[in-house]
Tab-separated table of C-alpha atoms in Angstrom:
chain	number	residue	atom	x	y	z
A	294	UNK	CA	183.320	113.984	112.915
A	295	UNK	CA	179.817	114.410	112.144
A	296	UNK	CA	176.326	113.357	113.885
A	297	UNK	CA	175.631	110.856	111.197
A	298	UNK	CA	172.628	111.377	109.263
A	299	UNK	CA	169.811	113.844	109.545
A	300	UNK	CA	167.196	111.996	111.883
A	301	UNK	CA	164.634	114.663	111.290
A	302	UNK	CA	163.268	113.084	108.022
A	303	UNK	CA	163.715	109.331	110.069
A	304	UNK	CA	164.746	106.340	108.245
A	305	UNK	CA	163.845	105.658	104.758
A	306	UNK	CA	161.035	103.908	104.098
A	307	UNK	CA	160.925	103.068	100.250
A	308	UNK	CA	163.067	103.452	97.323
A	309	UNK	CA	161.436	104.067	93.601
A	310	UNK	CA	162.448	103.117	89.976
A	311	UNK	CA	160.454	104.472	87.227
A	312	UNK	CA	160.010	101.757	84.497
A	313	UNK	CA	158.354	101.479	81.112
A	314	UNK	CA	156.666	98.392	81.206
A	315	UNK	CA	155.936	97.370	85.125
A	316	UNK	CA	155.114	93.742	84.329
A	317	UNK	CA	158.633	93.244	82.863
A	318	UNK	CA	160.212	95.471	85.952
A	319	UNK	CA	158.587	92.654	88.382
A	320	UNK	CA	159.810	89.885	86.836
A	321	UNK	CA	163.301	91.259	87.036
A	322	UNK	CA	163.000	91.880	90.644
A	323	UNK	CA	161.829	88.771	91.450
A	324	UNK	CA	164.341	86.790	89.217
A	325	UNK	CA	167.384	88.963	90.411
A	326	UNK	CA	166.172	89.900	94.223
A	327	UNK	CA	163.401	87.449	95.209
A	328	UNK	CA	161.620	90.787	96.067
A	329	UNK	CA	158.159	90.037	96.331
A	330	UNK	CA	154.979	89.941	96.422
A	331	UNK	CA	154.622	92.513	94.496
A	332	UNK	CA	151.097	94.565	95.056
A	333	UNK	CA	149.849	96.065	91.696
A	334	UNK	CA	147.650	98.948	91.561
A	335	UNK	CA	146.823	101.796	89.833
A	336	UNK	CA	147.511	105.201	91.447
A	337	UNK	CA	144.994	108.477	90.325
A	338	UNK	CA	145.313	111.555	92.631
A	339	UNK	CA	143.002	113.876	91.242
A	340	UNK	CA	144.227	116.691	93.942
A	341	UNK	CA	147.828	117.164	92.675
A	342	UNK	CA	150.299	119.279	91.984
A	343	UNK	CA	153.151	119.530	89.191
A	344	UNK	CA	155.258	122.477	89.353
A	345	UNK	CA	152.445	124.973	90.721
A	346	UNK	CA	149.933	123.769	88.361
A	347	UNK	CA	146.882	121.331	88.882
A	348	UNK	CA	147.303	117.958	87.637
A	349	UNK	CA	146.266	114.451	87.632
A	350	UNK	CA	148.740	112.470	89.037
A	351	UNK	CA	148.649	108.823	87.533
A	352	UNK	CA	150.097	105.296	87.184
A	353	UNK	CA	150.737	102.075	87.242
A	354	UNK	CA	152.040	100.762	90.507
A	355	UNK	CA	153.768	97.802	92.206
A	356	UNK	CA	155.049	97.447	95.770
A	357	UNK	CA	157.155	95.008	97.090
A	358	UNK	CA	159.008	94.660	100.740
A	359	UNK	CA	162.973	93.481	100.694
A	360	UNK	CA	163.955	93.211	104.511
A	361	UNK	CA	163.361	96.510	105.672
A	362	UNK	CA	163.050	97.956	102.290
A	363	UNK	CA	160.115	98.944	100.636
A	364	UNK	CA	160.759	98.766	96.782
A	365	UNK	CA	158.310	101.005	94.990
A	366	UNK	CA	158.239	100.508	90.739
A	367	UNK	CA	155.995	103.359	88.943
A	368	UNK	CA	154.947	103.083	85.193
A	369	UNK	CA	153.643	106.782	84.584
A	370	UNK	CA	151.055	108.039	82.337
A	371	UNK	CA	153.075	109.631	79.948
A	372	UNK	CA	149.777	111.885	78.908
A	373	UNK	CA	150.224	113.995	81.683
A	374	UNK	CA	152.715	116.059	83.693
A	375	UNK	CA	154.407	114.965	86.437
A	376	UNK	CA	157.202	113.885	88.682
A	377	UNK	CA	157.832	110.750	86.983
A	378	UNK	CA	157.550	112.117	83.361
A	379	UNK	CA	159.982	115.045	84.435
A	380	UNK	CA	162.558	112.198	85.631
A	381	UNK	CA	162.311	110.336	82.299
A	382	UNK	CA	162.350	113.631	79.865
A	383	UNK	CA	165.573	114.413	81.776
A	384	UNK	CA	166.791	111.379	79.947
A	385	UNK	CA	167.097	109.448	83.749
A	386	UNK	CA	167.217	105.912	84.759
A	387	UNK	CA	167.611	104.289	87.934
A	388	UNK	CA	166.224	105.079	91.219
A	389	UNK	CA	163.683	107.849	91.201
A	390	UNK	CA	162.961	108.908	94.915
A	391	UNK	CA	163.480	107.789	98.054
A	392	UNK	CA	160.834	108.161	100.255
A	393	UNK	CA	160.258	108.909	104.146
A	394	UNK	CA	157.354	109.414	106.374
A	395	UNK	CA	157.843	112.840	108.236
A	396	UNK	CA	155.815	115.560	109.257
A	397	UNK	CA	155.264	117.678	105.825
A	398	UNK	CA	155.615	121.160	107.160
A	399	UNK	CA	158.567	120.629	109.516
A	400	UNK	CA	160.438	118.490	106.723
A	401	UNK	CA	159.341	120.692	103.855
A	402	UNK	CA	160.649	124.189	105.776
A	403	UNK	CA	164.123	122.557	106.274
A	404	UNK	CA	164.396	120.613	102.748
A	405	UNK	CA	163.630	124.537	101.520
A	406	UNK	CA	166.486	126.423	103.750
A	407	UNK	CA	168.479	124.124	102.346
A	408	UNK	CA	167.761	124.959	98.802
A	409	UNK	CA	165.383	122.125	97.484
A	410	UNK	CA	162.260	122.905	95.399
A	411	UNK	CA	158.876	121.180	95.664
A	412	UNK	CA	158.122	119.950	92.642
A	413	UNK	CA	154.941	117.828	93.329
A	414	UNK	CA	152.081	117.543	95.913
A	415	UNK	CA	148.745	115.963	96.534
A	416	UNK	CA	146.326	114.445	98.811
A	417	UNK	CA	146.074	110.325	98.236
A	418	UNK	CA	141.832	109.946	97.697
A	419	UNK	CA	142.269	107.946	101.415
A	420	UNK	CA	143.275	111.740	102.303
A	421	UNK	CA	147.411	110.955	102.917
A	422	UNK	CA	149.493	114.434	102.032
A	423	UNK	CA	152.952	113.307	99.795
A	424	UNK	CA	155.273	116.050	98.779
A	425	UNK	CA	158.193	115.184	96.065
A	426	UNK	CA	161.161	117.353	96.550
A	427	UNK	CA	164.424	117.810	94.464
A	428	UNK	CA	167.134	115.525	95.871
A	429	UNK	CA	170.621	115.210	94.859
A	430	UNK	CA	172.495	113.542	91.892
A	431	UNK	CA	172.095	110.097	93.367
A	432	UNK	CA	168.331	110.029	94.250
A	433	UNK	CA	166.897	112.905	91.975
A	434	UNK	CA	163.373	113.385	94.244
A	435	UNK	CA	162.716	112.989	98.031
A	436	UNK	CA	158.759	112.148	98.467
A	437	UNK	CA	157.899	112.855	102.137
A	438	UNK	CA	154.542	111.223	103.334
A	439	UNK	CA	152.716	112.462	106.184
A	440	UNK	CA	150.454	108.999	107.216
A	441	UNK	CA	148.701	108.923	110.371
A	442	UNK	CA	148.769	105.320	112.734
A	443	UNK	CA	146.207	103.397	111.687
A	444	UNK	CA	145.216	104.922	108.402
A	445	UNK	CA	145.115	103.091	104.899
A	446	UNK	CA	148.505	103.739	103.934
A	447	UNK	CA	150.246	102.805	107.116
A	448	UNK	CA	147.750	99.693	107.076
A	449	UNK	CA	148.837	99.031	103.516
A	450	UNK	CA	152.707	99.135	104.156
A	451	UNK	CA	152.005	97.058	107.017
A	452	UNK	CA	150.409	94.372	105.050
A	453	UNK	CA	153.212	94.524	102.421
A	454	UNK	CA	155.584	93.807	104.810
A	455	UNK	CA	153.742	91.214	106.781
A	456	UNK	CA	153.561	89.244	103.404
A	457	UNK	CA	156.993	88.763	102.457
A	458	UNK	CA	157.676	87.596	105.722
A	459	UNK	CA	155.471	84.879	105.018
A	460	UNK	CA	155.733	84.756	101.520
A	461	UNK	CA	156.543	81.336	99.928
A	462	UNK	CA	157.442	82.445	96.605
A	463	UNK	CA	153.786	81.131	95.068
A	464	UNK	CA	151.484	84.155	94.114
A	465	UNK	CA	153.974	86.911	93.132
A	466	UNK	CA	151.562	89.189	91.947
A	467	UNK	CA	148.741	90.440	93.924
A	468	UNK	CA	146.331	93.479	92.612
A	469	UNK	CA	145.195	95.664	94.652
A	470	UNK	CA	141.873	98.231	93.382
């Protein structure tokens, strides 16, 4: 018998799908799941990482909370290295990453000894450290985010989630600059 799961990377806060048209992706969520509102933005880290090599992380993004679940749908830019680009050259469909909130170095050093590679890193421009890892058949990334109480992200998921709860199914698109 085992312990269960590994509670030093805590419970997982968001799952993500790479798609290739993100207004399409929503409306399949919300006619199969209800998921929604969905929060549209665009995403453009200029202090990333992609394999050990400077990039410009971008996309197009939408968030949505199901129950406890945040659902996460990416459109990349194609133009430019990445996580998401890697995922989809691989010939990959399906869930992307899942994604928790730990601390970065402890997480990183273990996700390491066990034999995962970073792949990407940056700093969010509302200063937020992500990491993507390699993960396992099933999810092909782990993204570990390192937000502080109180800052935009956390503020951001917060408001997320406080909207579906309330959500009447009027307004399923909301963007977000």
């Amino acid at each position: 018998m085992t312990n269960g799961p590994p509670t030093w990377l805590g419970p997982i806060r968001q799952t993500a799908f790479i798609v290739d048209d993100l207004d399409a992706a929503m409306q399949r969520w919300l006619d199969e799941t209800g998921a929604g509102p969905w929060f549209v933005f665009d995403v453009d880290v200029e202090d990333a990482t992609y394999r050990g090599e400077r990039v410009r992380l971008r996309s197009r993004t939408a968030l949505a909370q199901s129950g406890g679940q945040q659902i996460e749908l990416i459109e990349p830019d194609l133009s430019v290295g990445s996580v998401y680009k890697e995922h989809l050259d691989a010939g990959r469909a399906g869930v992307h990453h899942i994604c928790y909130w730990a601390d970065l170095d402890r997480a990183g050093a273990l996700l390491e000894s066990r034999g995962n590679t970073l792949v990407q890193a940056g700093t969010t421009p509302n200063g937020v450290r992500f990491e993507y890892w390699t993960g396992t058949i099933d999810a092909p990334y782990i993204e570990l985010v390192d937000p502080r109480p109180g800052d935009g992200m956390s503020r951001f998921f917060a408001t997320i989630a406080a909207a579906a709860e309330n959500w009447d199914g009027r307004d399923p698109v909301r963007q977000r600059r």
